[in-house]
Each structure stands twice: as C-alpha cells, then as structure tokens.
C-alpha cells in the first residue's frame, strides 16, 4: 500500500499538433500539483518527451499566476511539442530520465499516441518497481479518442471551422460558384462535420456537401453531387476531409497527386493545397459544357489556423484547464494512473463530467463519427450540430437581406 | 442651382470581393438616407450594378433597425456582389436603369474599379443633364486606394492575418520547421505586411521574412534568406504575397506553375494553394543536404477567411458604418458626388477623419505600401506596425514559458 502523496518531482510534456487550449491543460496540471503539501519540483519537458531524454527541462515550480494565466490563454504548445512516437526503447530512456530526476509524477498531453506512450512508460515503471504516476491529459482537434464525448482542443478547432464556413458560405452566396474547403482530420470526420455548425438549411446555406473519411469517397459520385447542387442553386460549398479515401482504403489525395508530374515531389497532403487544387481542376474539367465556360471553382485548405487561431472556445478553455487539474489531483491522491476523459453528464443544460479511465482503454485506439451523426454519404445530421453547439462558445447571428 | 435635397429614389450596391464590414457600409448609407425629409425609396441592387441592368432590386426602405444591425455585423455582401467591370456601354445601361426607377442617389461600395464605375456613371448623368448624385464608399482588404489612410475592410483582414500569423508562429516554434503563408493582395503589400502585427522581435518571433509585391522577388535570394534564418533559429516563418513578381514584372506564381505539367489546367493563383506548394517544393529541393533529410516545409494559403472570417475589428466596423453614413449625408446636402476617404486626424490617440474626395482622385488608381513602412527587401518597419495597431481592435497577450 503506497502513501496517497509521494514526495518527488513532477514532469509535464506536450505532444503532437498544438491546439488553442493545450496550454490550459499544462497550467491546470501545475495548479493541481500545487496543493497544501508540496510534492517537489514541477518540471516542463521541452518538445514533448524528447526533453526528458535530451535533458532539456525547465522548472515551472515558481511561475506566478499572472504568467500562468497568460500562457493558458495563448494557443500552441508553450513547452514545445514533438512528432516522436516512442517505442519501448525510447520509453525506457524516458523512465531512466524520470529516475535520474527523482520524478514520481508524469503528465503527458496529447492524442492516442501520447496515451500509448503513457501506457508503456507506466508499464515499464511498474516492472521496475519504480513508483511513477503516469497521467494522460487528452488533446486533439481530431476528437478521435475513445471513452471521450469530446477532447480538449476539438471545440476550439470546431469553432474556427464552423465560423470559417459561415463566412465562406456567405461569400459564396455573394459571388456564386463552387467552393471546396479541405479540413484537417485524417481518420475521423468530427472536424469536417463541424463545417455545418452555422448552417441554416432553410436558407439553403452551405456546406451543401460534407465528405468525411469514415465514408468511402467516390470521385464520380462527387462530380454528380456537385453538379446537382450547382445546377439547382448556382453555387455549391463543399467540406471535405484531407483524409477521404475510396472504398479500397486508398487516399484520394494521394491518388489524385500520383497522376501528377513529378514536380510535386511527393504526395504530402498536410500543409499543402494539393487535394483541394486537384479536386477543383477535376470539377472544372468535368463540369464545363462543350464549348462553354468553366464554372468558377475555388479551393481553400484550412490549414494551421484550425489548430492555432487565437479565438478559442471558452468552454474548451475551461474544460482543458479542469482536465489538467483533475489529472494532477488524481495523481496526488494515490499510486494510480490513467487518462482524464470528458464525458457528457447532461445534454440540456450541457454539463460535462471528468472521468479517470485506464490508459489501456484510450491508448492507440481511434474513435469515429458515430452513425447518428452521419446523414447519407455526404452530409451530417442535425443531431451532430445539436451535440456540437454547447461546446463552441458564443456564436454570431447571421443577418440577411 | 439645385436644391439641397432632391426627391427621388436611392440605390445601393456592393462590388468586388466581400469583406467582414462591407455590410456596415450599406447599413450606414441606409441610416444616412433616413433623414427627417424623406427622399423616396431605398433600393438594394443585387450582385452589384448587375442588379440595376437586370432589374433585380430589393426595397430596403422599411427594414427595421434590429435587422439592419444584424446585417451590419454579418460578414460578406448581403446584397450579393459582382466581378463585372463595367465599360462605358454597361455604365450607360446603369444610368438608364436609374432613370427608369427615378433613382437620384447612387451609392457603390468597392475598390478602385467601383470608384471608376461611379465616376463614369456620374459623367454620363452629367452629360444627360440627369441629376444623379454618385457616391463611392471605399471597401477593399487590399488597402490600395489613394487618398485614404486605410480603407474599410482592410483592418479586419489585417486583424485576421496578424492573429493567424501569431498562432502559426507559435505553432512553428512548438514543432520547428519552415512555414510559408501566402497572403492575399495582388498589387499592394499592406495585408502581407500585417503578418507582423503581433511579432515581438526580441523573442525572435515570426514572420522572419515578408515578401510584398512592391519589391522585386528573386528566387535565389529567397532560398538564401530562408536558409540563413533556418540555420540560425532552426525554424522560419515566411509571409509572402500572392502577387510577388520578379524584377521584370513577371508573376512568380505564374512562372513556377508554368514549369508544371498541364494537369494544373491553368495558372490560377487566387483560390488555389499552388504558389505556396511550389515554393515549398523548391525549398525542400534546395535546402536538402546531399544524402541528408529534407527540412520540414509546410505551406498554407490563407484564402477566403482573410476577407470573411467573422471576427471583425470593431474600429473597422464603426468606420465602415460612418463612411456609409457620410456618403448619404453628403448626397442629401446637395448635387455633389465623391468618395468618402478615411484619413488620419491624429496618431496618438488615434483619430480618423472622413473626407469627401473627388471620384477622379480615387478612380482606377493604386496605392502602394509607403517607403517608410518597408524595411529592406524582405521585411516591414516597426513604423508600419505602429500605424496598423490602432485599427485592428483588441489583441491578445502572448504568454511564454
């Protein structure tokens, strides 16, 4: 039986693509660790767990509340992040670093890869009989963690995406044409679905077509879908996930780019406008009547603002902060480990609950858009938008003439 | 001598790319026309002046204040817009439509093309001895109208661009690499320069390199510039205008794409990620050491959110509204015409003044970034940021660890 509180140091690290609220989570951890009984030092590890193995730690113990609050409200990862995906060997070096620095509390904010790192480090520490309390604090704009209703970072990204589509569909009404917007999310369609946040179907608002990675994407059906909307409304706004794939599981972006000359260099999809541009070219070719004028087709790839535009959802900010605090409080309460999941305590009024779940329950698993949130092959349901709305903060009202 | 107030109807139209505040301007015109003495009906022309020649008008006379306020706060052009650039013949049809509908007040919000349309219609009405009071209400995110300190629409686009770069440069610090962001503005560099809004040079914040269309762009110098920053900081954030051109005046985007296979279809730059993607490919090729690993290079093209993201600058909103009102008040005051320019009455505290200038003074002319706002071949001066800051509304504070 271990003591509820163990003296020793703590370390916090951030992983994967930054978000608008991941700093809230690390500040929450710091606040949660600052109890009446001091545990020891609180280290920040620079650039994820790489800071541990490269001995690049920063002491966060004495940082004043004003600075903490300012950091919490700043997007991106203030400690730096990493794309490293540690294997067992890498994790062993993480554990060594913890032992070297007398670290007894290990907090990692990130997605399913980070929860897996947490799980491995935790197992290694158990095997070594070194008491290390390992906690995962979820963070991903993709919202693809199982056990969670939603994950910190997603509501702010959904807010950005929904507002971007609102402005963009009004733009598309003002100067009609076909507009393709490519949204982040390789495997799960939550963020692409968020394009519908501000849509008023009774006004024939866009997005008119929504393509998520969970539904097989067919290029011919796509052209037919767009043609139908464009013929009927004289405009068409499309939301498409960067991760759409065909029935065989091949990425559409990779397939379209493969047909291209070598000048593209490679089939990199993220941080590139290639998928949108290729689809725009395809639509122009297919929808131009013989001897006629090509329709006006434009493509935007939403890019990094989805995860870093400084207009976070206040709900997301508060929840990310609490997630960090709960992880720290749980770690102080005994020799336990886990991931802090956000679940929905009630729908109306919206009320979250924060639940500790086992690392193994979350680690390296992927959650997909539930069936009741899909509608046909190219839309999301109103139930999805109802589910999303309480998470994204105050929204503007659309005025029309 | 004409009477100060002439009985007759009014028409308002919106032109060119929408902005976050162009609706403020049309609402300002409506409010300004609603004086103690009624002039007649207030028409909105759908899709710019095309609504006049296609008889697609909507009566705005009776719209309540709540709706007006809601429309004013909604981005994009609520009456619809057009890319038509009317010639003398088209303008003659506009005048005919005005005569047919007993329109005596003509308001056109837009950039330098719209002011030119205003000028031509005004001349035609003078030749026809038909009293038509023609007013141009400036609107352009490019900020390229002469006689103006800045134009409605620009401050909100600058706000978006500055905040996007802030989040993005923090992202670039968290996961270091080379990041290219392509900004709107074919001829003038104001919006690209706004990328520096939140930059703290003492923290080595991005953007580290800023390329505007006013300065000849050299591909070799670009590669050398990026290499220098990347070698020194391990990261590099770049702002580049979609309109950059080489010393001979050839568009860099068009030149890079020309080298590509036909699959791109054409050299369309706007609403496409091609320029950013081509520059990223170039950097990867040039900066990869023999047998070494290519640097992480990503490109985002900021796209339509620059002009339509619903997070307008409150200063911009207020000024756009006043510009519309002043145009209407001037039109009611006598048989005059003109464009309502925003000039700077004082710098500290910032105070604008609204000045009626002749249509000929603005029409079809282009304003460029002034010399004192440039710094070398690839940066903007601190004086530019000081000039910009009062226009963009409240800004967040960056927290750092």
PDB file of C-alpha atoms in Angstrom, chain A residues 16-18 26 46-47 60 63 67 70-71 74-81 83 160 163-164 166-168 170-171 173-176 179 260-261 263-264 266 268 270-274 277 281 284 296-301 303-305 307-311 397-401, chain B residues 16-18 26 46-47 60 63 67 70-71 74-81 83 160 163-164 166-168 170-171 173-176 179 260-261 263-264 266 268 270-274 277 281 284 296-301 303-305 307-311 397-401:
ATOM      1  CA  UNK A  16       1.571  16.226 -31.326  1.00  0.00           C
ATOM      2  CA  UNK A  17      -0.033  19.103 -33.202  1.00  0.00           C
ATOM      3  CA  UNK A  18      -0.619  22.080 -30.913  1.00  0.00           C
ATOM      4  CA  UNK A  26      -0.473  22.137 -18.606  1.00  0.00           C
ATOM      5  CA  UNK A  46      10.771  20.813 -23.869  1.00  0.00           C
ATOM      6  CA  UNK A  47       9.405  19.363 -27.103  1.00  0.00           C
ATOM      7  CA  UNK A  60       7.844  25.549 -13.655  1.00  0.00           C
ATOM      8  CA  UNK A  63       5.940  30.614 -12.041  1.00  0.00           C
ATOM      9  CA  UNK A  67       2.163  34.302 -16.211  1.00  0.00           C
ATOM     10  CA  UNK A  70      -1.363  34.385 -19.821  1.00  0.00           C
ATOM     11  CA  UNK A  71       0.222  31.128 -21.009  1.00  0.00           C
ATOM     12  CA  UNK A  74      -2.098  31.522 -25.564  1.00  0.00           C
ATOM     13  CA  UNK A  75      -2.529  28.980 -28.364  1.00  0.00           C
ATOM     14  CA  UNK A  76       0.073  26.400 -29.360  1.00  0.00           C
ATOM     15  CA  UNK A  77       2.325  24.410 -27.035  1.00  0.00           C
ATOM     16  CA  UNK A  78       4.349  26.720 -24.787  1.00  0.00           C
ATOM     17  CA  UNK A  79       6.766  23.909 -23.858  1.00  0.00           C
ATOM     18  CA  UNK A  80       7.201  22.919 -27.477  1.00  0.00           C
ATOM     19  CA  UNK A  81       5.932  19.694 -28.987  1.00  0.00           C
ATOM     20  CA  UNK A  83       6.155  14.238 -33.562  1.00  0.00           C
ATOM     21  CA  UNK A 160     -12.842  28.089 -36.094  1.00  0.00           C
ATOM     22  CA  UNK A 163     -17.122  30.210 -38.328  1.00  0.00           C
ATOM     23  CA  UNK A 164     -14.854  29.947 -41.338  1.00  0.00           C
ATOM     24  CA  UNK A 166     -20.171  30.550 -42.173  1.00  0.00           C
ATOM     25  CA  UNK A 167     -18.182  33.496 -43.571  1.00  0.00           C
ATOM     26  CA  UNK A 168     -17.163  31.481 -46.598  1.00  0.00           C
ATOM     27  CA  UNK A 170     -21.887  33.964 -47.273  1.00  0.00           C
ATOM     28  CA  UNK A 171     -19.001  34.855 -49.591  1.00  0.00           C
ATOM     29  CA  UNK A 173     -23.599  33.435 -51.988  1.00  0.00           C
ATOM     30  CA  UNK A 174     -22.299  36.939 -52.768  1.00  0.00           C
ATOM     31  CA  UNK A 175     -20.131  35.767 -55.685  1.00  0.00           C
ATOM     32  CA  UNK A 176     -21.642  32.420 -56.638  1.00  0.00           C
ATOM     33  CA  UNK A 179     -16.063  26.370 -53.345  1.00  0.00           C
ATOM     34  CA  UNK A 260       0.570  14.412 -61.461  1.00  0.00           C
ATOM     35  CA  UNK A 261       4.028  15.213 -62.801  1.00  0.00           C
ATOM     36  CA  UNK A 263       7.272  18.393 -59.759  1.00  0.00           C
ATOM     37  CA  UNK A 264       5.077  17.893 -56.710  1.00  0.00           C
ATOM     38  CA  UNK A 266       5.791  13.718 -53.086  1.00  0.00           C
ATOM     39  CA  UNK A 268       2.367  15.183 -48.914  1.00  0.00           C
ATOM     40  CA  UNK A 270      -0.909  18.090 -44.801  1.00  0.00           C
ATOM     41  CA  UNK A 271       0.393  21.626 -45.087  1.00  0.00           C
ATOM     42  CA  UNK A 272      -0.300  21.635 -48.809  1.00  0.00           C
ATOM     43  CA  UNK A 273      -3.173  22.736 -51.018  1.00  0.00           C
ATOM     44  CA  UNK A 274      -2.810  19.793 -53.384  1.00  0.00           C
ATOM     45  CA  UNK A 277      -6.493  22.107 -56.108  1.00  0.00           C
ATOM     46  CA  UNK A 281      -9.235  21.055 -61.550  1.00  0.00           C
ATOM     47  CA  UNK A 284     -13.632  22.412 -63.925  1.00  0.00           C
ATOM     48  CA  UNK A 296     -15.900  29.385 -61.116  1.00  0.00           C
ATOM     49  CA  UNK A 297     -14.247  26.834 -58.812  1.00  0.00           C
ATOM     50  CA  UNK A 298     -12.042  27.792 -55.876  1.00  0.00           C
ATOM     51  CA  UNK A 299     -10.380  25.693 -53.199  1.00  0.00           C
ATOM     52  CA  UNK A 300      -9.099  26.654 -49.769  1.00  0.00           C
ATOM     53  CA  UNK A 301      -7.216  24.301 -47.491  1.00  0.00           C
ATOM     54  CA  UNK A 303      -4.534  24.646 -42.670  1.00  0.00           C
ATOM     55  CA  UNK A 304      -2.914  25.538 -39.384  1.00  0.00           C
ATOM     56  CA  UNK A 305      -5.413  28.208 -38.269  1.00  0.00           C
ATOM     57  CA  UNK A 307      -5.485  24.394 -34.540  1.00  0.00           C
ATOM     58  CA  UNK A 308      -3.828  27.710 -33.669  1.00  0.00           C
ATOM     59  CA  UNK A 309      -6.119  30.649 -34.449  1.00  0.00           C
ATOM     60  CA  UNK A 310      -6.362  32.626 -31.196  1.00  0.00           C
ATOM     61  CA  UNK A 311     -10.144  32.626 -30.826  1.00  0.00           C
ATOM     62  CA  UNK A 397     -26.238  35.755 -35.584  1.00  0.00           C
ATOM     63  CA  UNK A 398     -26.435  35.907 -39.356  1.00  0.00           C
ATOM     64  CA  UNK A 399     -28.220  38.948 -40.791  1.00  0.00           C
ATOM     65  CA  UNK A 400     -29.724  38.638 -44.278  1.00  0.00           C
ATOM     66  CA  UNK A 401     -31.340  40.967 -46.802  1.00  0.00           C
TER      67      UNK A 401
ATOM     68  CA  UNK B  16     -15.770  43.027 -55.665  1.00  0.00           C
ATOM     69  CA  UNK B  17     -14.552  40.623 -53.020  1.00  0.00           C
ATOM     70  CA  UNK B  18     -16.706  40.788 -49.878  1.00  0.00           C
ATOM     71  CA  UNK B  26     -24.548  49.742 -46.789  1.00  0.00           C
ATOM     72  CA  UNK B  46     -28.457  42.510 -56.185  1.00  0.00           C
ATOM     73  CA  UNK B  47     -24.950  41.456 -57.220  1.00  0.00           C
ATOM     74  CA  UNK B  60     -34.616  48.369 -48.252  1.00  0.00           C
ATOM     75  CA  UNK B  63     -36.176  47.364 -42.906  1.00  0.00           C
ATOM     76  CA  UNK B  67     -32.309  43.596 -38.906  1.00  0.00           C
ATOM     77  CA  UNK B  70     -27.654  42.189 -37.558  1.00  0.00           C
ATOM     78  CA  UNK B  71     -26.810  42.596 -41.245  1.00  0.00           C
ATOM     79  CA  UNK B  74     -22.516  39.884 -40.664  1.00  0.00           C
ATOM     80  CA  UNK B  75     -19.520  39.429 -42.972  1.00  0.00           C
ATOM     81  CA  UNK B  76     -19.742  39.210 -46.762  1.00  0.00           C
ATOM     82  CA  UNK B  77     -22.005  41.232 -49.044  1.00  0.00           C
ATOM     83  CA  UNK B  78     -25.654  40.828 -48.046  1.00  0.00           C
ATOM     84  CA  UNK B  79     -26.863  42.215 -51.377  1.00  0.00           C
ATOM     85  CA  UNK B  80     -24.511  39.963 -53.303  1.00  0.00           C
ATOM     86  CA  UNK B  81     -21.521  41.166 -55.266  1.00  0.00           C
ATOM     87  CA  UNK B  83     -16.801  40.834 -60.591  1.00  0.00           C
ATOM     88  CA  UNK B 160      -7.278  38.055 -39.121  1.00  0.00           C
ATOM     89  CA  UNK B 163      -3.718  36.779 -35.457  1.00  0.00           C
ATOM     90  CA  UNK B 164      -3.286  33.867 -37.846  1.00  0.00           C
ATOM     91  CA  UNK B 166       0.668  34.874 -34.284  1.00  0.00           C
ATOM     92  CA  UNK B 167      -0.873  31.440 -33.715  1.00  0.00           C
ATOM     93  CA  UNK B 168       1.042  29.989 -36.622  1.00  0.00           C
ATOM     94  CA  UNK B 170       3.803  29.815 -32.010  1.00  0.00           C
ATOM     95  CA  UNK B 171       2.940  26.546 -33.766  1.00  0.00           C
ATOM     96  CA  UNK B 173       8.132  27.283 -32.530  1.00  0.00           C
ATOM     97  CA  UNK B 174       6.446  24.237 -30.976  1.00  0.00           C
ATOM     98  CA  UNK B 175       7.216  21.966 -33.945  1.00  0.00           C
ATOM     99  CA  UNK B 176      10.077  23.731 -35.695  1.00  0.00           C
ATOM    100  CA  UNK B 179       6.406  27.550 -42.825  1.00  0.00           C
ATOM    101  CA  UNK B 260       4.432  22.317 -64.100  1.00  0.00           C
ATOM    102  CA  UNK B 261       2.600  19.645 -66.042  1.00  0.00           C
ATOM    103  CA  UNK B 263      -2.667  18.840 -65.042  1.00  0.00           C
ATOM    104  CA  UNK B 264      -2.902  22.134 -63.174  1.00  0.00           C
ATOM    105  CA  UNK B 266      -4.100  26.956 -65.803  1.00  0.00           C
ATOM    106  CA  UNK B 268      -4.906  30.433 -61.487  1.00  0.00           C
ATOM    107  CA  UNK B 270      -6.332  33.008 -56.256  1.00  0.00           C
ATOM    108  CA  UNK B 271      -8.322  30.297 -54.521  1.00  0.00           C
ATOM    109  CA  UNK B 272      -5.501  27.802 -55.032  1.00  0.00           C
ATOM    110  CA  UNK B 273      -2.553  26.633 -52.972  1.00  0.00           C
ATOM    111  CA  UNK B 274      -0.238  26.422 -55.985  1.00  0.00           C
ATOM    112  CA  UNK B 277       3.142  24.460 -52.681  1.00  0.00           C
ATOM    113  CA  UNK B 281       8.850  22.061 -53.117  1.00  0.00           C
ATOM    114  CA  UNK B 284      12.847  21.165 -49.968  1.00  0.00           C
ATOM    115  CA  UNK B 296      10.066  20.076 -42.686  1.00  0.00           C
ATOM    116  CA  UNK B 297       8.414  22.599 -45.018  1.00  0.00           C
ATOM    117  CA  UNK B 298       4.710  23.407 -44.944  1.00  0.00           C
ATOM    118  CA  UNK B 299       2.658  25.954 -46.840  1.00  0.00           C
ATOM    119  CA  UNK B 300      -0.705  27.472 -46.072  1.00  0.00           C
ATOM    120  CA  UNK B 301      -2.582  29.785 -48.381  1.00  0.00           C
ATOM    121  CA  UNK B 303      -7.578  32.135 -48.584  1.00  0.00           C
ATOM    122  CA  UNK B 304     -11.085  33.459 -48.095  1.00  0.00           C
ATOM    123  CA  UNK B 305     -11.051  33.659 -44.280  1.00  0.00           C
ATOM    124  CA  UNK B 307     -11.945  38.596 -46.083  1.00  0.00           C
ATOM    125  CA  UNK B 308     -14.841  36.738 -44.470  1.00  0.00           C
ATOM    126  CA  UNK B 309     -13.867  35.334 -41.058  1.00  0.00           C
ATOM    127  CA  UNK B 310     -16.469  36.679 -38.617  1.00  0.00           C
ATOM    128  CA  UNK B 311     -14.106  38.354 -36.134  1.00  0.00           C
ATOM    129  CA  UNK B 397      -1.225  38.985 -24.947  1.00  0.00           C
ATOM    130  CA  UNK B 398       1.232  36.184 -25.681  1.00  0.00           C
ATOM    131  CA  UNK B 399       2.237  34.038 -22.686  1.00  0.00           C
ATOM    132  CA  UNK B 400       5.568  32.221 -22.882  1.00  0.00           C
ATOM    133  CA  UNK B 401       7.426  29.644 -20.804  1.00  0.00           C
TER     134      UNK B 401
END
